[in-house]
Amino acid sequence: MVKILQLFTNEAQLVKALQKGDAKAQRHLYEKYSARLLAVCVRYINDKMEAEDVMIEGFMKIFDRIDQFKSEGSFEGWMRRLMTNEALMYLRTKRHIEIDLEAPEAQHLPNYEWADATLEAEDLMAVIGKLPTGYRTVFNLYAIEGYSHAEIAEQLGITESTSKSQLHRARALLQEMIKEMEILNRTAEAVKNLKGK
């Protein structure tokens, strides 16, 4: 395969080309960031096909709104924010984002000091994906995207206290799910060791 020379050696050149509507710059941007921005969408939308559709819509918004990027701060951060907003808008229109105050709560208060160093990032993302939509959305916005509770409340049309409650419940449920996963892993390891003897 022949390597194509990099047309855009830095972010500023890429942004300028995008602002001119350069198709090669758009393709370069998509190829460089699509995997990362799809991961943002998948954190909110469990169905990968739907997440891909949202990502494509998000890229269209990036291309349409590129003139709004003022080179203040991270370009990738700006794109992530647009993609997050696109995912939230999708959830709102599909009525998937319902903050359920009656959703099942974890059976105990979370112990934030507990953590297992063997837990891989991929495993953690899979566990987060199993949270109820409201919990998952607030957790992602707060813990991963860095939104404040005030910003989350505004984005989702809920109160700050509801955002805090959903985050607390998400953390407690995550801890419970991770402990269950650890128990299953230890049990599987023990069975494997017994069979090996």
Short mmCIF file of N, CA, C and O in Angstrom, two decimals, residues 55-184:
data_model
loop_
_atom_site.label_atom_id
_atom_site.label_comp_id
_atom_site.label_asym_id
_atom_site.label_seq_id
_atom_site.Cartn_x
_atom_site.Cartn_y
_atom_site.Cartn_z
N MET A 55 -22.84 9.64 15.16
CA MET A 55 -21.50 10.14 14.90
C MET A 55 -21.44 10.83 13.54
O MET A 55 -20.85 11.91 13.40
N ILE A 56 -22.06 10.24 12.53
CA ILE A 56 -22.05 10.84 11.20
C ILE A 56 -22.78 12.18 11.22
O ILE A 56 -22.30 13.17 10.65
N GLU A 57 -23.91 12.24 11.90
CA GLU A 57 -24.61 13.52 12.06
C GLU A 57 -23.73 14.53 12.79
O GLU A 57 -23.71 15.71 12.45
N GLY A 58 -23.01 14.04 13.79
CA GLY A 58 -22.10 14.91 14.53
C GLY A 58 -20.99 15.46 13.65
O GLY A 58 -20.64 16.64 13.74
N PHE A 59 -20.44 14.63 12.77
CA PHE A 59 -19.42 15.11 11.84
C PHE A 59 -20.00 16.17 10.91
O PHE A 59 -19.33 17.17 10.59
N MET A 60 -21.24 15.97 10.47
CA MET A 60 -21.87 16.98 9.61
C MET A 60 -21.98 18.32 10.35
O MET A 60 -21.73 19.38 9.78
N LYS A 61 -22.31 18.25 11.65
CA LYS A 61 -22.37 19.48 12.45
C LYS A 61 -20.99 20.10 12.60
O LYS A 61 -20.85 21.32 12.58
N ILE A 62 -19.99 19.26 12.80
CA ILE A 62 -18.62 19.77 12.91
C ILE A 62 -18.25 20.53 11.64
O ILE A 62 -17.74 21.65 11.69
N PHE A 63 -18.55 19.93 10.47
CA PHE A 63 -18.22 20.58 9.20
C PHE A 63 -19.03 21.86 9.02
O PHE A 63 -18.50 22.86 8.52
N ASP A 64 -20.30 21.84 9.43
CA ASP A 64 -21.16 23.03 9.29
C ASP A 64 -20.75 24.16 10.24
O ASP A 64 -20.90 25.33 9.91
N ARG A 65 -20.27 23.79 11.41
CA ARG A 65 -19.98 24.79 12.46
C ARG A 65 -18.49 25.05 12.66
O ARG A 65 -18.12 25.68 13.65
N ILE A 66 -17.67 24.60 11.75
CA ILE A 66 -16.22 24.74 11.92
C ILE A 66 -15.82 26.21 12.07
O ILE A 66 -14.84 26.52 12.76
N ASP A 67 -16.57 27.13 11.48
CA ASP A 67 -16.27 28.56 11.62
C ASP A 67 -16.45 29.04 13.06
O ASP A 67 -15.92 30.08 13.43
N GLN A 68 -17.21 28.31 13.86
CA GLN A 68 -17.41 28.68 15.26
C GLN A 68 -16.22 28.32 16.14
O GLN A 68 -16.12 28.80 17.26
N PHE A 69 -15.34 27.45 15.64
CA PHE A 69 -14.15 27.11 16.42
C PHE A 69 -13.15 28.25 16.29
O PHE A 69 -12.72 28.60 15.20
N LYS A 70 -12.79 28.83 17.42
CA LYS A 70 -11.94 30.02 17.43
C LYS A 70 -10.50 29.72 17.83
O LYS A 70 -9.78 30.61 18.24
N SER A 71 -10.09 28.48 17.76
CA SER A 71 -8.72 28.08 18.12
C SER A 71 -8.36 28.44 19.55
O SER A 71 -7.21 28.64 19.89
N GLU A 72 -9.38 28.53 20.39
CA GLU A 72 -9.17 28.74 21.83
C GLU A 72 -9.49 27.43 22.51
O GLU A 72 -10.63 27.00 22.54
N GLY A 73 -8.50 26.78 23.02
CA GLY A 73 -8.72 25.47 23.63
C GLY A 73 -8.49 24.36 22.63
O GLY A 73 -8.06 24.57 21.49
N SER A 74 -8.84 23.18 23.05
CA SER A 74 -8.59 21.97 22.28
C SER A 74 -9.62 21.79 21.16
O SER A 74 -10.82 21.85 21.40
N PHE A 75 -9.13 21.56 19.95
CA PHE A 75 -10.02 21.28 18.82
C PHE A 75 -10.75 19.96 19.05
O PHE A 75 -11.96 19.85 18.83
N GLU A 76 -10.02 18.96 19.53
CA GLU A 76 -10.66 17.67 19.81
C GLU A 76 -11.71 17.82 20.89
O GLU A 76 -12.79 17.23 20.81
N GLY A 77 -11.43 18.62 21.92
CA GLY A 77 -12.40 18.86 22.97
C GLY A 77 -13.67 19.52 22.43
O GLY A 77 -14.79 19.18 22.83
N TRP A 78 -13.49 20.47 21.51
CA TRP A 78 -14.62 21.14 20.88
C TRP A 78 -15.47 20.13 20.11
O TRP A 78 -16.69 20.12 20.20
N MET A 79 -14.80 19.24 19.36
CA MET A 79 -15.52 18.22 18.60
C MET A 79 -16.24 17.25 19.53
O MET A 79 -17.37 16.85 19.26
N ARG A 80 -15.58 16.86 20.62
CA ARG A 80 -16.19 15.93 21.58
C ARG A 80 -17.45 16.54 22.18
O ARG A 80 -18.45 15.86 22.38
N ARG A 81 -17.40 17.84 22.45
CA ARG A 81 -18.57 18.52 23.03
C ARG A 81 -19.72 18.50 22.02
O ARG A 81 -20.87 18.24 22.39
N LEU A 82 -19.42 18.79 20.75
CA LEU A 82 -20.47 18.73 19.72
C LEU A 82 -21.04 17.32 19.60
O LEU A 82 -22.25 17.13 19.47
N MET A 83 -20.16 16.32 19.65
CA MET A 83 -20.59 14.93 19.51
C MET A 83 -21.44 14.52 20.72
O MET A 83 -22.46 13.84 20.56
N THR A 84 -21.03 14.93 21.91
CA THR A 84 -21.81 14.64 23.11
C THR A 84 -23.19 15.27 23.01
O THR A 84 -24.21 14.62 23.30
N ASN A 85 -23.25 16.53 22.58
CA ASN A 85 -24.54 17.20 22.42
C ASN A 85 -25.41 16.50 21.39
O ASN A 85 -26.62 16.38 21.57
N GLU A 86 -24.80 16.02 20.33
CA GLU A 86 -25.54 15.29 19.29
C GLU A 86 -26.12 14.00 19.87
O GLU A 86 -27.28 13.65 19.60
N ALA A 87 -25.34 13.29 20.67
CA ALA A 87 -25.82 12.05 21.30
C ALA A 87 -26.96 12.34 22.27
O ALA A 87 -27.96 11.61 22.29
N LEU A 88 -26.83 13.41 23.05
CA LEU A 88 -27.90 13.77 23.98
C LEU A 88 -29.17 14.16 23.24
O LEU A 88 -30.27 13.81 23.66
N MET A 89 -29.01 14.90 22.15
CA MET A 89 -30.17 15.29 21.36
C MET A 89 -30.86 14.05 20.79
O MET A 89 -32.09 13.95 20.79
N TYR A 90 -30.08 13.09 20.35
CA TYR A 90 -30.65 11.83 19.84
C TYR A 90 -31.44 11.13 20.94
O TYR A 90 -32.56 10.68 20.71
N LEU A 91 -30.85 11.04 22.13
CA LEU A 91 -31.54 10.37 23.23
C LEU A 91 -32.84 11.09 23.58
O LEU A 91 -33.85 10.44 23.86
N ARG A 92 -32.81 12.42 23.57
CA ARG A 92 -34.02 13.19 23.87
C ARG A 92 -35.11 12.93 22.83
O ARG A 92 -36.27 12.73 23.17
N THR A 93 -34.74 12.96 21.54
CA THR A 93 -35.75 12.80 20.49
C THR A 93 -36.30 11.38 20.46
O THR A 93 -37.46 11.19 20.10
N LYS A 94 -35.50 10.42 20.83
CA LYS A 94 -35.96 9.02 20.84
C LYS A 94 -36.58 8.65 22.18
O LYS A 94 -36.94 7.51 22.40
N ARG A 95 -36.63 9.60 23.08
CA ARG A 95 -37.21 9.39 24.42
C ARG A 95 -36.47 8.30 25.19
O ARG A 95 -37.04 7.58 25.98
N HIS A 96 -35.19 8.12 24.90
CA HIS A 96 -34.39 7.12 25.61
C HIS A 96 -33.87 7.65 26.93
O HIS A 96 -33.46 6.87 27.77
N ILE A 97 -33.82 8.95 27.08
CA ILE A 97 -33.23 9.50 28.28
C ILE A 97 -34.33 9.89 29.25
O ILE A 97 -34.92 10.93 29.16
N GLU A 98 -34.59 8.99 30.11
CA GLU A 98 -35.58 9.22 31.14
C GLU A 98 -34.88 9.03 32.47
O GLU A 98 -34.34 7.98 32.75
N ILE A 99 -34.86 10.08 33.24
CA ILE A 99 -34.25 9.99 34.56
C ILE A 99 -35.28 9.31 35.45
O ILE A 99 -36.30 9.88 35.79
N ASP A 100 -35.02 8.08 35.77
CA ASP A 100 -35.95 7.28 36.53
C ASP A 100 -35.56 7.30 38.00
O ASP A 100 -34.61 6.65 38.41
N LEU A 101 -36.32 8.04 38.76
CA LEU A 101 -36.02 8.13 40.19
C LEU A 101 -36.40 6.85 40.91
O LEU A 101 -36.00 6.63 42.04
N GLU A 102 -37.14 5.99 40.24
CA GLU A 102 -37.54 4.71 40.84
C GLU A 102 -36.66 3.56 40.34
O GLU A 102 -36.94 2.42 40.59
N ALA A 103 -35.61 3.88 39.59
CA ALA A 103 -34.72 2.84 39.06
C ALA A 103 -34.08 2.08 40.22
O ALA A 103 -33.95 2.61 41.32
N PRO A 104 -33.69 0.83 39.97
CA PRO A 104 -33.11 0.04 41.06
C PRO A 104 -31.85 0.69 41.62
O PRO A 104 -31.01 1.16 40.87
N GLU A 105 -31.81 0.76 42.92
CA GLU A 105 -30.63 1.33 43.58
C GLU A 105 -29.69 0.22 43.99
O GLU A 105 -30.09 -0.92 44.18
N ALA A 106 -28.45 0.57 44.14
CA ALA A 106 -27.47 -0.37 44.66
C ALA A 106 -27.85 -0.68 46.10
O ALA A 106 -28.48 0.12 46.77
N GLN A 107 -27.43 -1.83 46.56
CA GLN A 107 -27.82 -2.28 47.89
C GLN A 107 -27.00 -1.67 49.02
O GLN A 107 -27.31 -1.86 50.17
N HIS A 108 -25.96 -0.94 48.69
CA HIS A 108 -25.12 -0.34 49.73
C HIS A 108 -24.55 0.98 49.23
O HIS A 108 -24.61 1.29 48.04
N LEU A 109 -24.01 1.75 50.14
CA LEU A 109 -23.36 2.99 49.76
C LEU A 109 -22.00 2.67 49.14
O LEU A 109 -21.32 1.75 49.57
N PRO A 110 -21.59 3.45 48.13
CA PRO A 110 -20.32 3.14 47.48
C PRO A 110 -19.13 3.42 48.38
O PRO A 110 -19.14 4.34 49.18
N ASN A 111 -18.13 2.59 48.24
CA ASN A 111 -16.86 2.79 48.91
C ASN A 111 -15.88 3.25 47.84
O ASN A 111 -15.39 2.45 47.06
N TYR A 112 -15.61 4.55 47.78
CA TYR A 112 -14.81 5.11 46.71
C TYR A 112 -13.34 4.74 46.80
O TYR A 112 -12.59 4.93 45.86
N GLU A 113 -12.91 4.19 47.92
CA GLU A 113 -11.52 3.78 48.06
C GLU A 113 -11.28 2.41 47.43
O GLU A 113 -10.16 2.04 47.16
N TRP A 114 -12.36 1.67 47.21
CA TRP A 114 -12.23 0.33 46.64
C TRP A 114 -11.97 0.44 45.15
O TRP A 114 -12.63 1.15 44.41
N ALA A 115 -10.97 -0.23 44.68
CA ALA A 115 -10.69 -0.28 43.24
C ALA A 115 -9.81 -1.49 42.98
O ALA A 115 -9.01 -1.87 43.82
N ASP A 116 -9.96 -2.07 41.82
CA ASP A 116 -9.15 -3.22 41.47
C ASP A 116 -8.24 -2.82 40.32
O ASP A 116 -8.70 -2.47 39.24
N ALA A 117 -6.96 -2.88 40.55
CA ALA A 117 -5.98 -2.45 39.55
C ALA A 117 -6.01 -3.34 38.31
O ALA A 117 -5.51 -2.95 37.27
N THR A 118 -6.59 -4.55 38.43
CA THR A 118 -6.61 -5.46 37.28
C THR A 118 -7.76 -5.15 36.32
O THR A 118 -7.82 -5.74 35.25
N LEU A 119 -8.65 -4.26 36.70
CA LEU A 119 -9.78 -3.93 35.84
C LEU A 119 -9.28 -3.11 34.64
O LEU A 119 -8.66 -2.07 34.80
N GLU A 120 -9.54 -3.60 33.47
CA GLU A 120 -9.11 -2.94 32.24
C GLU A 120 -10.12 -1.86 31.86
O GLU A 120 -11.31 -1.98 32.16
N ALA A 121 -9.65 -0.84 31.16
CA ALA A 121 -10.52 0.26 30.73
C ALA A 121 -11.68 -0.27 29.88
O ALA A 121 -12.83 0.18 30.03
N GLU A 122 -11.39 -1.23 29.02
CA GLU A 122 -12.43 -1.81 28.17
C GLU A 122 -13.51 -2.49 29.01
O GLU A 122 -14.70 -2.38 28.72
N ASP A 123 -13.09 -3.19 30.06
CA ASP A 123 -14.06 -3.84 30.95
C ASP A 123 -14.92 -2.81 31.66
O ASP A 123 -16.13 -2.98 31.80
N LEU A 124 -14.28 -1.74 32.12
CA LEU A 124 -15.01 -0.68 32.81
C LEU A 124 -16.04 -0.04 31.88
O LEU A 124 -17.18 0.19 32.27
N MET A 125 -15.65 0.23 30.63
CA MET A 125 -16.59 0.83 29.68
C MET A 125 -17.76 -0.11 29.40
O MET A 125 -18.90 0.33 29.25
N ALA A 126 -17.50 -1.40 29.37
CA ALA A 126 -18.57 -2.38 29.16
C ALA A 126 -19.54 -2.36 30.35
O ALA A 126 -20.76 -2.43 30.15
N VAL A 127 -19.01 -2.25 31.55
CA VAL A 127 -19.86 -2.20 32.74
C VAL A 127 -20.68 -0.91 32.75
O VAL A 127 -21.87 -0.93 33.03
N ILE A 128 -20.04 0.20 32.41
CA ILE A 128 -20.76 1.48 32.34
C ILE A 128 -21.90 1.38 31.33
O ILE A 128 -23.00 1.89 31.57
N GLY A 129 -21.66 0.70 30.23
CA GLY A 129 -22.69 0.53 29.20
C GLY A 129 -23.91 -0.24 29.67
O GLY A 129 -24.98 -0.14 29.07
N LYS A 130 -23.78 -0.99 30.76
CA LYS A 130 -24.90 -1.78 31.30
C LYS A 130 -25.75 -0.98 32.29
O LYS A 130 -26.79 -1.45 32.72
N LEU A 131 -25.30 0.22 32.65
CA LEU A 131 -26.08 1.05 33.57
C LEU A 131 -27.39 1.47 32.90
O LEU A 131 -27.44 1.62 31.67
N PRO A 132 -28.44 1.72 33.70
CA PRO A 132 -29.66 2.30 33.12
C PRO A 132 -29.31 3.62 32.42
O PRO A 132 -28.38 4.32 32.81
N THR A 133 -30.05 3.96 31.39
CA THR A 133 -29.72 5.11 30.55
C THR A 133 -29.50 6.40 31.33
O THR A 133 -28.53 7.11 31.09
N GLY A 134 -30.37 6.71 32.27
CA GLY A 134 -30.22 7.94 33.06
C GLY A 134 -28.93 7.96 33.86
O GLY A 134 -28.19 8.95 33.86
N TYR A 135 -28.66 6.86 34.54
CA TYR A 135 -27.42 6.76 35.32
C TYR A 135 -26.20 6.90 34.41
O TYR A 135 -25.26 7.62 34.70
N ARG A 136 -26.23 6.13 33.30
CA ARG A 136 -25.10 6.12 32.38
C ARG A 136 -24.84 7.51 31.79
O ARG A 136 -23.71 7.96 31.70
N THR A 137 -25.91 8.19 31.43
CA THR A 137 -25.77 9.51 30.82
C THR A 137 -25.15 10.50 31.79
O THR A 137 -24.19 11.20 31.46
N VAL A 138 -25.67 10.56 33.00
CA VAL A 138 -25.13 11.48 34.00
C VAL A 138 -23.70 11.10 34.36
O VAL A 138 -22.81 11.96 34.44
N PHE A 139 -23.43 9.81 34.53
CA PHE A 139 -22.08 9.37 34.86
C PHE A 139 -21.10 9.77 33.76
O PHE A 139 -20.02 10.31 34.04
N ASN A 140 -21.45 9.52 32.51
CA ASN A 140 -20.57 9.89 31.40
C ASN A 140 -20.33 11.39 31.35
O ASN A 140 -19.19 11.83 31.17
N LEU A 141 -21.40 12.16 31.49
CA LEU A 141 -21.24 13.61 31.41
C LEU A 141 -20.35 14.14 32.53
O LEU A 141 -19.50 15.00 32.31
N TYR A 142 -20.53 13.61 33.73
CA TYR A 142 -19.79 14.12 34.88
C TYR A 142 -18.38 13.53 34.97
O TYR A 142 -17.39 14.26 34.99
N ALA A 143 -18.29 12.22 34.99
CA ALA A 143 -17.01 11.56 35.27
C ALA A 143 -16.09 11.49 34.06
O ALA A 143 -14.87 11.54 34.22
N ILE A 144 -16.64 11.39 32.87
CA ILE A 144 -15.79 11.22 31.69
C ILE A 144 -15.65 12.52 30.90
O ILE A 144 -14.55 12.90 30.53
N GLU A 145 -16.76 13.21 30.67
CA GLU A 145 -16.72 14.44 29.88
C GLU A 145 -16.35 15.67 30.70
O GLU A 145 -15.97 16.69 30.14
N GLY A 146 -16.52 15.60 32.00
CA GLY A 146 -16.12 16.72 32.86
C GLY A 146 -17.14 17.83 33.02
O GLY A 146 -16.81 18.94 33.42
N TYR A 147 -18.40 17.56 32.73
CA TYR A 147 -19.45 18.56 32.91
C TYR A 147 -19.71 18.74 34.41
O TYR A 147 -19.57 17.80 35.19
N SER A 148 -20.15 19.92 34.79
CA SER A 148 -20.56 20.17 36.18
C SER A 148 -22.02 19.72 36.33
O SER A 148 -22.72 19.53 35.33
N HIS A 149 -22.48 19.62 37.57
CA HIS A 149 -23.87 19.23 37.79
C HIS A 149 -24.82 20.29 37.23
O HIS A 149 -25.89 19.96 36.72
N ALA A 150 -24.42 21.56 37.31
CA ALA A 150 -25.25 22.63 36.75
C ALA A 150 -25.38 22.47 35.24
O ALA A 150 -26.47 22.61 34.67
N GLU A 151 -24.27 22.15 34.56
CA GLU A 151 -24.30 21.96 33.11
C GLU A 151 -25.13 20.72 32.74
O GLU A 151 -25.89 20.76 31.77
N ILE A 152 -24.98 19.66 33.52
CA ILE A 152 -25.76 18.44 33.26
C ILE A 152 -27.25 18.72 33.43
O ILE A 152 -28.06 18.33 32.59
N ALA A 153 -27.58 19.43 34.50
CA ALA A 153 -28.98 19.76 34.75
C ALA A 153 -29.56 20.55 33.58
O ALA A 153 -30.68 20.27 33.12
N GLU A 154 -28.80 21.51 33.09
CA GLU A 154 -29.26 22.32 31.95
C GLU A 154 -29.40 21.46 30.68
O GLU A 154 -30.41 21.55 29.98
N GLN A 155 -28.41 20.61 30.41
CA GLN A 155 -28.43 19.77 29.21
C GLN A 155 -29.61 18.79 29.22
O GLN A 155 -30.21 18.56 28.17
N LEU A 156 -29.90 18.23 30.39
CA LEU A 156 -30.91 17.16 30.47
C LEU A 156 -32.28 17.65 30.93
O LEU A 156 -33.22 16.86 30.96
N GLY A 157 -32.36 18.91 31.34
CA GLY A 157 -33.65 19.43 31.82
C GLY A 157 -34.05 18.84 33.16
O GLY A 157 -35.22 18.53 33.38
N ILE A 158 -33.06 18.65 34.04
CA ILE A 158 -33.31 18.12 35.38
C ILE A 158 -32.72 19.10 36.40
O ILE A 158 -32.07 20.07 36.02
N THR A 159 -32.93 18.84 37.67
CA THR A 159 -32.33 19.69 38.70
C THR A 159 -30.91 19.22 39.00
O THR A 159 -30.55 18.08 38.70
N GLU A 160 -30.13 20.10 39.61
CA GLU A 160 -28.77 19.72 40.00
C GLU A 160 -28.81 18.58 41.01
O GLU A 160 -27.98 17.67 40.96
N SER A 161 -29.77 18.61 41.93
CA SER A 161 -29.83 17.55 42.94
C SER A 161 -30.17 16.21 42.29
O SER A 161 -29.67 15.16 42.72
N THR A 162 -30.98 16.20 41.23
CA THR A 162 -31.27 14.97 40.52
C THR A 162 -30.01 14.45 39.84
O THR A 162 -29.72 13.25 39.86
N SER A 163 -29.23 15.37 39.26
CA SER A 163 -27.97 14.98 38.64
C SER A 163 -27.04 14.34 39.67
O SER A 163 -26.45 13.29 39.43
N LYS A 164 -26.93 14.95 40.84
CA LYS A 164 -26.06 14.42 41.90
C LYS A 164 -26.56 13.06 42.36
O LYS A 164 -25.76 12.14 42.59
N SER A 165 -27.86 12.92 42.49
CA SER A 165 -28.45 11.66 42.92
C SER A 165 -28.19 10.56 41.90
O SER A 165 -27.82 9.43 42.25
N GLN A 166 -28.39 10.88 40.62
CA GLN A 166 -28.15 9.89 39.56
C GLN A 166 -26.68 9.47 39.54
O GLN A 166 -26.37 8.30 39.35
N LEU A 167 -25.76 10.43 39.74
CA LEU A 167 -24.34 10.11 39.76
C LEU A 167 -24.02 9.21 40.95
O LEU A 167 -23.31 8.21 40.80
N HIS A 168 -24.55 9.53 42.10
CA HIS A 168 -24.32 8.72 43.30
C HIS A 168 -24.82 7.29 43.09
O HIS A 168 -24.12 6.32 43.39
N ARG A 169 -26.03 7.17 42.54
CA ARG A 169 -26.61 5.85 42.29
C ARG A 169 -25.80 5.09 41.24
O ARG A 169 -25.60 3.88 41.35
N ALA A 170 -25.34 5.82 40.21
CA ALA A 170 -24.54 5.18 39.16
C ALA A 170 -23.25 4.63 39.75
O ALA A 170 -22.85 3.50 39.45
N ARG A 171 -22.58 5.42 40.58
CA ARG A 171 -21.33 4.97 41.18
C ARG A 171 -21.54 3.74 42.07
O ARG A 171 -20.77 2.79 42.03
N ALA A 172 -22.59 3.78 42.86
CA ALA A 172 -22.88 2.65 43.75
C ALA A 172 -23.19 1.39 42.94
O ALA A 172 -22.69 0.30 43.25
N LEU A 173 -24.00 1.54 41.89
CA LEU A 173 -24.35 0.40 41.06
C LEU A 173 -23.13 -0.11 40.29
O LEU A 173 -22.93 -1.33 40.17
N LEU A 174 -22.29 0.79 39.82
CA LEU A 174 -21.05 0.38 39.14
C LEU A 174 -20.18 -0.44 40.07
O LEU A 174 -19.63 -1.47 39.68
N GLN A 175 -20.03 0.04 41.29
CA GLN A 175 -19.19 -0.68 42.25
C GLN A 175 -19.74 -2.08 42.49
O GLN A 175 -18.99 -3.06 42.51
N GLU A 176 -21.05 -2.18 42.62
CA GLU A 176 -21.69 -3.48 42.82
C GLU A 176 -21.45 -4.41 41.61
O GLU A 176 -21.11 -5.58 41.76
N MET A 177 -21.62 -3.86 40.42
CA MET A 177 -21.44 -4.64 39.20
C MET A 177 -19.99 -5.10 39.04
O MET A 177 -19.73 -6.23 38.63
N ILE A 178 -19.05 -4.23 39.39
CA ILE A 178 -17.63 -4.58 39.29
C ILE A 178 -17.29 -5.67 40.30
O ILE A 178 -16.55 -6.61 39.98
N LYS A 179 -17.82 -5.56 41.51
CA LYS A 179 -17.57 -6.60 42.51
C LYS A 179 -18.11 -7.95 42.02
O LYS A 179 -17.45 -8.97 42.18
N GLU A 180 -19.31 -7.93 41.43
CA GLU A 180 -19.89 -9.17 40.90
C GLU A 180 -19.01 -9.74 39.80
O GLU A 180 -18.78 -10.94 39.72
N MET A 181 -18.49 -8.87 38.95
CA MET A 181 -17.61 -9.29 37.87
C MET A 181 -16.33 -9.91 38.43
O MET A 181 -15.86 -10.94 37.95
N GLU A 182 -15.78 -9.31 39.47
CA GLU A 182 -14.58 -9.83 40.12
C GLU A 182 -14.85 -11.20 40.73
O GLU A 182 -14.02 -12.10 40.60
N ILE A 183 -15.99 -11.36 41.36
CA ILE A 183 -16.34 -12.66 41.95
C ILE A 183 -16.44 -13.72 40.86
O ILE A 183 -15.92 -14.83 41.01
N LEU A 184 -17.10 -13.37 39.75
CA LEU A 184 -17.21 -14.32 38.64
C LEU A 184 -15.84 -14.68 38.08
O LEU A 184 -15.56 -15.85 37.77
#
